[in-house]
PDB file of C-alpha atoms in Angstrom:
ATOM      1  CA  UNK A 307       0.000   0.000   0.000  1.00  0.00           C
ATOM      2  CA  UNK A 308       2.792   2.399   0.879  1.00  0.00           C
ATOM      3  CA  UNK A 309       4.548   1.672  -2.410  1.00  0.00           C
ATOM      4  CA  UNK A 310       1.364   2.425  -4.382  1.00  0.00           C
ATOM      5  CA  UNK A 311       0.974   5.760  -2.626  1.00  0.00           C
ATOM      6  CA  UNK A 312       4.655   6.572  -3.071  1.00  0.00           C
ATOM      7  CA  UNK A 313       4.400   5.795  -6.788  1.00  0.00           C
ATOM      8  CA  UNK A 314       1.495   8.255  -7.165  1.00  0.00           C
ATOM      9  CA  UNK A 315       3.527  11.171  -5.815  1.00  0.00           C
ATOM     10  CA  UNK A 316       5.689  13.326  -8.051  1.00  0.00           C
ATOM     11  CA  UNK A 317       9.354  13.567  -7.135  1.00  0.00           C
ATOM     12  CA  UNK A 318      11.335  15.426  -6.081  1.00  0.00           C
ATOM     13  CA  UNK A 319       9.153  17.040  -3.425  1.00  0.00           C
ATOM     14  CA  UNK A 320       9.771  18.988  -0.244  1.00  0.00           C
ATOM     15  CA  UNK A 321       9.403  17.040   3.023  1.00  0.00           C
ATOM     16  CA  UNK A 322       8.264  18.963   6.107  1.00  0.00           C
ATOM     17  CA  UNK A 323       9.368  18.013   9.642  1.00  0.00           C
ATOM     18  CA  UNK A 324       8.275  18.787  13.175  1.00  0.00           C
ATOM     19  CA  UNK A 325      11.410  19.248  15.267  1.00  0.00           C
ATOM     20  CA  UNK A 326      11.664  19.258  19.066  1.00  0.00           C
ATOM     21  CA  UNK A 327      14.489  21.361  20.511  1.00  0.00           C
ATOM     22  CA  UNK A 328      16.048  21.498  23.961  1.00  0.00           C
ATOM     23  CA  UNK A 329      15.977  24.832  25.871  1.00  0.00           C
ATOM     24  CA  UNK A 330      19.508  25.529  24.611  1.00  0.00           C
ATOM     25  CA  UNK A 331      18.513  24.925  20.976  1.00  0.00           C
ATOM     26  CA  UNK A 332      19.819  21.388  20.426  1.00  0.00           C
ATOM     27  CA  UNK A 333      17.748  19.091  18.222  1.00  0.00           C
ATOM     28  CA  UNK A 334      16.226  16.286  20.298  1.00  0.00           C
ATOM     29  CA  UNK A 335      13.698  14.790  17.912  1.00  0.00           C
ATOM     30  CA  UNK A 336      12.685  15.106  14.260  1.00  0.00           C
ATOM     31  CA  UNK A 337       9.530  13.648  12.707  1.00  0.00           C
ATOM     32  CA  UNK A 338       8.891  13.545   8.965  1.00  0.00           C
ATOM     33  CA  UNK A 339       5.306  14.580   8.265  1.00  0.00           C
ATOM     34  CA  UNK A 340       5.376  12.731   4.952  1.00  0.00           C
ATOM     35  CA  UNK A 341       6.289   9.480   6.723  1.00  0.00           C
ATOM     36  CA  UNK A 342       3.835  10.229   9.545  1.00  0.00           C
ATOM     37  CA  UNK A 343       1.007  10.387   7.000  1.00  0.00           C
ATOM     38  CA  UNK A 344       2.324   7.369   5.105  1.00  0.00           C
ATOM     39  CA  UNK A 345       2.310   5.243   8.282  1.00  0.00           C
ATOM     40  CA  UNK A 346      -1.234   6.257   9.229  1.00  0.00           C
ATOM     41  CA  UNK A 347      -4.768   5.506   8.079  1.00  0.00           C
ATOM     42  CA  UNK A 348      -4.731   8.947   6.448  1.00  0.00           C
ATOM     43  CA  UNK A 349      -2.031   7.979   3.955  1.00  0.00           C
ATOM     44  CA  UNK A 350      -4.418   8.360   1.019  1.00  0.00           C
ATOM     45  CA  UNK A 351      -4.474  12.099   1.655  1.00  0.00           C
ATOM     46  CA  UNK A 352      -0.958  12.123   0.191  1.00  0.00           C
ATOM     47  CA  UNK A 353      -2.231  10.583  -3.024  1.00  0.00           C
ATOM     48  CA  UNK A 354      -4.396  13.554  -3.894  1.00  0.00           C
ATOM     49  CA  UNK A 355      -2.947  16.413  -5.866  1.00  0.00           C
ATOM     50  CA  UNK A 356      -2.319  19.708  -4.189  1.00  0.00           C
ATOM     51  CA  UNK A 357      -5.125  22.231  -4.327  1.00  0.00           C
ATOM     52  CA  UNK A 358      -5.895  23.899  -7.674  1.00  0.00           C
ATOM     53  CA  UNK A 359      -5.238  27.088  -5.742  1.00  0.00           C
ATOM     54  CA  UNK A 360      -1.528  26.221  -5.782  1.00  0.00           C
ATOM     55  CA  UNK A 361      -0.851  24.937  -9.347  1.00  0.00           C
ATOM     56  CA  UNK A 362       2.856  25.737  -9.203  1.00  0.00           C
ATOM     57  CA  UNK A 363       3.426  23.974  -5.892  1.00  0.00           C
ATOM     58  CA  UNK A 364       3.308  20.293  -6.924  1.00  0.00           C
ATOM     59  CA  UNK A 365       6.844  19.900  -5.535  1.00  0.00           C
ATOM     60  CA  UNK A 366       5.667  21.315  -2.175  1.00  0.00           C
ATOM     61  CA  UNK A 367       2.914  18.946  -1.154  1.00  0.00           C
ATOM     62  CA  UNK A 368       2.363  20.175   2.382  1.00  0.00           C
ATOM     63  CA  UNK A 369       3.556  23.743   3.147  1.00  0.00           C
ATOM     64  CA  UNK A 370       3.053  23.327   6.900  1.00  0.00           C
ATOM     65  CA  UNK A 371       2.439  26.786   8.364  1.00  0.00           C
ATOM     66  CA  UNK A 372       1.551  26.263  12.047  1.00  0.00           C
ATOM     67  CA  UNK A 373       2.207  23.822  14.889  1.00  0.00           C
ATOM     68  CA  UNK A 374       0.529  23.858  18.310  1.00  0.00           C
ATOM     69  CA  UNK A 375       1.128  21.424  21.164  1.00  0.00           C
ATOM     70  CA  UNK A 376      -1.844  20.112  23.142  1.00  0.00           C
ATOM     71  CA  UNK A 377      -0.822  21.176  26.646  1.00  0.00           C
ATOM     72  CA  UNK A 378      -1.963  19.445  29.849  1.00  0.00           C
ATOM     73  CA  UNK A 379      -4.476  22.171  30.768  1.00  0.00           C
ATOM     74  CA  UNK A 380      -6.085  21.974  27.333  1.00  0.00           C
ATOM     75  CA  UNK A 381      -6.099  18.167  26.937  1.00  0.00           C
ATOM     76  CA  UNK A 382      -9.333  17.513  28.932  1.00  0.00           C
ATOM     77  CA  UNK A 383     -11.224  19.569  26.349  1.00  0.00           C
ATOM     78  CA  UNK A 384     -10.049  17.217  23.573  1.00  0.00           C
ATOM     79  CA  UNK A 385     -10.709  13.635  24.785  1.00  0.00           C
ATOM     80  CA  UNK A 386     -10.159  12.309  21.260  1.00  0.00           C
ATOM     81  CA  UNK A 387      -6.506  13.453  21.423  1.00  0.00           C
ATOM     82  CA  UNK A 388      -3.668  13.036  23.922  1.00  0.00           C
ATOM     83  CA  UNK A 389      -1.547  15.517  25.842  1.00  0.00           C
ATOM     84  CA  UNK A 390       1.569  16.373  23.901  1.00  0.00           C
ATOM     85  CA  UNK A 391       0.146  15.695  20.448  1.00  0.00           C
ATOM     86  CA  UNK A 392       0.617  18.396  17.827  1.00  0.00           C
ATOM     87  CA  UNK A 393      -2.035  20.235  15.806  1.00  0.00           C
ATOM     88  CA  UNK A 394      -0.610  21.166  12.409  1.00  0.00           C
ATOM     89  CA  UNK A 395      -1.916  23.138   9.446  1.00  0.00           C
ATOM     90  CA  UNK A 396      -0.900  21.990   5.948  1.00  0.00           C
ATOM     91  CA  UNK A 397      -1.743  24.771   3.511  1.00  0.00           C
ATOM     92  CA  UNK A 398      -1.195  23.005   0.196  1.00  0.00           C
ATOM     93  CA  UNK A 399      -3.161  19.942   1.325  1.00  0.00           C
ATOM     94  CA  UNK A 400      -6.000  22.163   2.599  1.00  0.00           C
ATOM     95  CA  UNK A 401      -5.872  20.021   5.725  1.00  0.00           C
ATOM     96  CA  UNK A 402      -5.396  20.200   9.458  1.00  0.00           C
ATOM     97  CA  UNK A 403      -4.015  17.182  11.309  1.00  0.00           C
ATOM     98  CA  UNK A 404      -2.872  15.920  14.697  1.00  0.00           C
ATOM     99  CA  UNK A 405       0.586  14.352  14.981  1.00  0.00           C
ATOM    100  CA  UNK A 406       1.692  11.983  17.731  1.00  0.00           C
ATOM    101  CA  UNK A 407       5.416  12.658  18.170  1.00  0.00           C
ATOM    102  CA  UNK A 408       6.047   9.421  20.114  1.00  0.00           C
ATOM    103  CA  UNK A 409       4.335   7.187  17.562  1.00  0.00           C
ATOM    104  CA  UNK A 410       5.600   9.362  14.674  1.00  0.00           C
ATOM    105  CA  UNK A 411       2.170   9.034  13.111  1.00  0.00           C
ATOM    106  CA  UNK A 412      -0.802  11.190  12.127  1.00  0.00           C
ATOM    107  CA  UNK A 413      -3.682  10.188  14.402  1.00  0.00           C
ATOM    108  CA  UNK A 414      -6.326  12.530  12.973  1.00  0.00           C
ATOM    109  CA  UNK A 415      -6.648  14.621   9.820  1.00  0.00           C
ATOM    110  CA  UNK A 416      -9.423  16.630   8.233  1.00  0.00           C
ATOM    111  CA  UNK A 417     -10.330  18.503   5.064  1.00  0.00           C
ATOM    112  CA  UNK A 418     -13.525  20.527   4.978  1.00  0.00           C
ATOM    113  CA  UNK A 419     -14.774  23.797   3.488  1.00  0.00           C
ATOM    114  CA  UNK A 420     -11.539  25.715   4.127  1.00  0.00           C
ATOM    115  CA  UNK A 421      -8.761  26.264   1.581  1.00  0.00           C
ATOM    116  CA  UNK A 422      -5.162  27.386   2.141  1.00  0.00           C
ATOM    117  CA  UNK A 423      -5.747  27.823   5.881  1.00  0.00           C
ATOM    118  CA  UNK A 424      -3.288  29.206   8.452  1.00  0.00           C
ATOM    119  CA  UNK A 425      -2.778  29.346  12.233  1.00  0.00           C
ATOM    120  CA  UNK A 426      -4.751  26.295  13.416  1.00  0.00           C
ATOM    121  CA  UNK A 427      -5.186  26.446  17.195  1.00  0.00           C
ATOM    122  CA  UNK A 428      -6.820  24.414  19.966  1.00  0.00           C
ATOM    123  CA  UNK A 429      -9.535  26.311  21.860  1.00  0.00           C
ATOM    124  CA  UNK A 430     -10.588  25.762  25.473  1.00  0.00           C
ATOM    125  CA  UNK A 431     -14.138  24.875  24.392  1.00  0.00           C
ATOM    126  CA  UNK A 432     -12.927  21.819  22.461  1.00  0.00           C
ATOM    127  CA  UNK A 433     -13.035  23.455  19.046  1.00  0.00           C
ATOM    128  CA  UNK A 434     -10.297  24.354  16.568  1.00  0.00           C
ATOM    129  CA  UNK A 435      -9.690  27.919  15.370  1.00  0.00           C
ATOM    130  CA  UNK A 436      -8.053  28.844  12.057  1.00  0.00           C
ATOM    131  CA  UNK A 437      -7.716  31.577   9.448  1.00  0.00           C
ATOM    132  CA  UNK A 438      -9.414  30.287   6.295  1.00  0.00           C
ATOM    133  CA  UNK A 439      -7.784  32.052   3.355  1.00  0.00           C
ATOM    134  CA  UNK A 440      -9.747  30.872   0.333  1.00  0.00           C
ATOM    135  CA  UNK A 441     -12.646  28.695   1.456  1.00  0.00           C
ATOM    136  CA  UNK A 442     -15.242  31.206   0.319  1.00  0.00           C
ATOM    137  CA  UNK A 443     -13.826  32.252  -3.043  1.00  0.00           C
ATOM    138  CA  UNK A 444     -16.943  30.999  -4.801  1.00  0.00           C
ATOM    139  CA  UNK A 445     -19.082  33.421  -2.795  1.00  0.00           C
ATOM    140  CA  UNK A 446     -19.129  36.914  -4.257  1.00  0.00           C
ATOM    141  CA  UNK A 447     -17.243  39.371  -2.100  1.00  0.00           C
ATOM    142  CA  UNK A 448     -16.551  36.853   0.665  1.00  0.00           C
ATOM    143  CA  UNK A 449     -13.098  35.357   0.374  1.00  0.00           C
ATOM    144  CA  UNK A 450     -11.299  34.913   3.718  1.00  0.00           C
ATOM    145  CA  UNK A 451     -12.715  34.287   7.185  1.00  0.00           C
ATOM    146  CA  UNK A 452     -12.051  33.397  10.791  1.00  0.00           C
ATOM    147  CA  UNK A 453     -13.352  29.872  11.257  1.00  0.00           C
ATOM    148  CA  UNK A 454     -14.133  27.704  14.300  1.00  0.00           C
ATOM    149  CA  UNK A 455     -14.428  23.958  13.626  1.00  0.00           C
ATOM    150  CA  UNK A 456     -15.903  21.265  15.897  1.00  0.00           C
ATOM    151  CA  UNK A 457     -13.713  18.133  15.482  1.00  0.00           C
ATOM    152  CA  UNK A 458     -16.239  15.903  17.262  1.00  0.00           C
ATOM    153  CA  UNK A 459     -19.307  16.867  15.218  1.00  0.00           C
ATOM    154  CA  UNK A 460     -17.160  17.474  12.101  1.00  0.00           C
ATOM    155  CA  UNK A 461     -18.780  20.792  11.315  1.00  0.00           C
ATOM    156  CA  UNK A 462     -18.017  24.484  11.122  1.00  0.00           C
ATOM    157  CA  UNK A 463     -19.413  25.979  14.314  1.00  0.00           C
ATOM    158  CA  UNK A 464     -18.799  29.680  13.668  1.00  0.00           C
ATOM    159  CA  UNK A 465     -17.195  32.013  11.152  1.00  0.00           C
ATOM    160  CA  UNK A 466     -16.557  35.705  10.559  1.00  0.00           C
ATOM    161  CA  UNK A 467     -15.735  37.123   7.124  1.00  0.00           C
ATOM    162  CA  UNK A 468     -16.002  40.881   7.612  1.00  0.00           C
ATOM    163  CA  UNK A 469     -18.415  43.617   8.561  1.00  0.00           C
ATOM    164  CA  UNK A 470     -20.611  45.816   6.394  1.00  0.00           C
ATOM    165  CA  UNK A 471     -18.951  46.482   3.065  1.00  0.00           C
ATOM    166  CA  UNK A 472     -15.532  45.514   4.390  1.00  0.00           C
ATOM    167  CA  UNK A 473     -14.793  41.873   3.620  1.00  0.00           C
ATOM    168  CA  UNK A 474     -11.745  39.839   4.569  1.00  0.00           C
ATOM    169  CA  UNK A 475      -9.454  38.935   1.688  1.00  0.00           C
ATOM    170  CA  UNK A 476      -5.957  37.505   2.105  1.00  0.00           C
ATOM    171  CA  UNK A 477      -5.167  34.826  -0.456  1.00  0.00           C
ATOM    172  CA  UNK A 478      -1.994  33.870   1.441  1.00  0.00           C
ATOM    173  CA  UNK A 479      -0.568  34.453   4.940  1.00  0.00           C
ATOM    174  CA  UNK A 480      -3.022  35.447   7.678  1.00  0.00           C
ATOM    175  CA  UNK A 481      -3.202  34.654  11.395  1.00  0.00           C
ATOM    176  CA  UNK A 482      -5.767  34.487  14.172  1.00  0.00           C
ATOM    177  CA  UNK A 483      -5.552  33.946  17.920  1.00  0.00           C
ATOM    178  CA  UNK A 484      -7.719  34.257  21.025  1.00  0.00           C
ATOM    179  CA  UNK A 485      -6.884  37.171  23.315  1.00  0.00           C
ATOM    180  CA  UNK A 486      -7.022  37.154  27.123  1.00  0.00           C
ATOM    181  CA  UNK A 487     -10.357  38.971  27.023  1.00  0.00           C
ATOM    182  CA  UNK A 488     -11.886  36.197  24.890  1.00  0.00           C
ATOM    183  CA  UNK A 489     -11.938  38.195  21.668  1.00  0.00           C
ATOM    184  CA  UNK A 490     -10.118  37.067  18.526  1.00  0.00           C
ATOM    185  CA  UNK A 491      -7.288  39.005  16.908  1.00  0.00           C
ATOM    186  CA  UNK A 492      -7.081  38.332  13.159  1.00  0.00           C
ATOM    187  CA  UNK A 493      -4.359  39.444  10.770  1.00  0.00           C
ATOM    188  CA  UNK A 494      -5.762  39.905   7.264  1.00  0.00           C
ATOM    189  CA  UNK A 495      -2.280  40.049   5.815  1.00  0.00           C
ATOM    190  CA  UNK A 496      -2.507  41.031   2.154  1.00  0.00           C
ATOM    191  CA  UNK A 497      -5.148  43.682   2.830  1.00  0.00           C
ATOM    192  CA  UNK A 498      -2.952  45.115   5.583  1.00  0.00           C
ATOM    193  CA  UNK A 499      -5.769  44.951   8.100  1.00  0.00           C
ATOM    194  CA  UNK A 500      -6.140  43.883  11.741  1.00  0.00           C
ATOM    195  CA  UNK A 501      -9.433  42.874  13.341  1.00  0.00           C
ATOM    196  CA  UNK A 502     -10.453  42.315  16.941  1.00  0.00           C
ATOM    197  CA  UNK A 503     -13.726  40.414  16.929  1.00  0.00           C
ATOM    198  CA  UNK A 504     -15.928  39.375  19.847  1.00  0.00           C
ATOM    199  CA  UNK A 505     -17.205  35.768  20.172  1.00  0.00           C
ATOM    200  CA  UNK A 506     -20.615  36.883  18.900  1.00  0.00           C
ATOM    201  CA  UNK A 507     -19.144  38.424  15.748  1.00  0.00           C
ATOM    202  CA  UNK A 508     -19.033  42.105  16.665  1.00  0.00           C
ATOM    203  CA  UNK A 509     -16.030  44.223  15.682  1.00  0.00           C
ATOM    204  CA  UNK A 510     -14.288  45.613  18.775  1.00  0.00           C
ATOM    205  CA  UNK A 511     -11.861  47.554  16.560  1.00  0.00           C
ATOM    206  CA  UNK A 512     -10.037  47.292  13.275  1.00  0.00           C
ATOM    207  CA  UNK A 513      -6.946  48.892  11.801  1.00  0.00           C
ATOM    208  CA  UNK A 514      -5.716  49.219   8.232  1.00  0.00           C
ATOM    209  CA  UNK A 515      -2.130  49.911   7.267  1.00  0.00           C
ATOM    210  CA  UNK A 516      -1.888  52.406   4.416  1.00  0.00           C
ATOM    211  CA  UNK A 517       1.652  52.095   3.147  1.00  0.00           C
ATOM    212  CA  UNK A 518       3.083  53.597  -0.005  1.00  0.00           C
ATOM    213  CA  UNK A 519       3.608  50.193  -1.608  1.00  0.00           C
ATOM    214  CA  UNK A 520       0.686  48.347  -3.144  1.00  0.00           C
ATOM    215  CA  UNK A 521       1.911  45.385  -1.081  1.00  0.00           C
ATOM    216  CA  UNK A 522       0.930  47.048   2.183  1.00  0.00           C
ATOM    217  CA  UNK A 523       0.871  43.765   4.070  1.00  0.00           C
ATOM    218  CA  UNK A 524       0.888  42.849   7.761  1.00  0.00           C
ATOM    219  CA  UNK A 525       2.344  39.393   8.253  1.00  0.00           C
ATOM    220  CA  UNK A 526       1.884  39.099  12.013  1.00  0.00           C
ATOM    221  CA  UNK A 527       0.659  41.072  15.038  1.00  0.00           C
ATOM    222  CA  UNK A 528       0.782  40.717  18.817  1.00  0.00           C
ATOM    223  CA  UNK A 529      -1.635  42.351  21.271  1.00  0.00           C
ATOM    224  CA  UNK A 530       0.070  43.815  24.374  1.00  0.00           C
ATOM    225  CA  UNK A 531      -1.649  45.204  27.450  1.00  0.00           C
ATOM    226  CA  UNK A 532      -0.478  48.550  28.892  1.00  0.00           C
ATOM    227  CA  UNK A 533       0.964  46.645  31.856  1.00  0.00           C
ATOM    228  CA  UNK A 534       3.256  44.713  29.521  1.00  0.00           C
ATOM    229  CA  UNK A 535       4.685  47.920  28.061  1.00  0.00           C
ATOM    230  CA  UNK A 536       5.504  50.113  31.082  1.00  0.00           C
ATOM    231  CA  UNK A 537       8.179  52.051  29.166  1.00  0.00           C
ATOM    232  CA  UNK A 538       5.458  53.624  26.986  1.00  0.00           C
ATOM    233  CA  UNK A 539       3.756  54.987  30.078  1.00  0.00           C
ATOM    234  CA  UNK A 540       7.086  56.441  31.193  1.00  0.00           C
ATOM    235  CA  UNK A 541       7.558  58.147  27.816  1.00  0.00           C
ATOM    236  CA  UNK A 542       4.005  59.516  27.820  1.00  0.00           C
ATOM    237  CA  UNK A 543       4.455  61.011  31.286  1.00  0.00           C
ATOM    238  CA  UNK A 544       7.528  63.031  30.241  1.00  0.00           C
TER     239      UNK A 544
END
């Protein structure tokens, strides 16, 4: 079976790895994601061609763009997975998956309505958050979105694709994370826009970068509280 799947894949192709490092930066473990899929019941996902969205990327089958460890405090919310397993996002496969580092095997993988997704993350309510880049291209004016997926019911639970006449559109890149206040911070990279969105879909605030270049992109953003930046308060008081 493995040979049949191997024979259906074009070579050469780029192999992605998940690498575990020691605190001082030494490599302790390296797991091939290609082999992890090949040794799992999800091996047939390797047989499929990459998304039509990426016609020039046949040599780059996976394009893994995020990795998140299932920590001990989060594990009870995901009984189908184990503490220490890794949630990964594979852009060119339009898939998210869970890797067991000890077994060196994919234990769960899913394709759904998203395309070219980024920043897959475990949520404390047992769902999975991601930035869906191209899952809504067929819908007029609605291209990218924040998406919450229920891995137990296998369904999209919630999504946000913009407000009013402003729609999200970032064909590549993009990030999303949950803030301490429960809102979501999304980076709509190629439009150069940041969104903070409440759990019920209201816009807390948004920001758009207006640079001189037509590629006025924002690749990443971090939300800091005033307490985390005391030097700004010192500057403002002078």
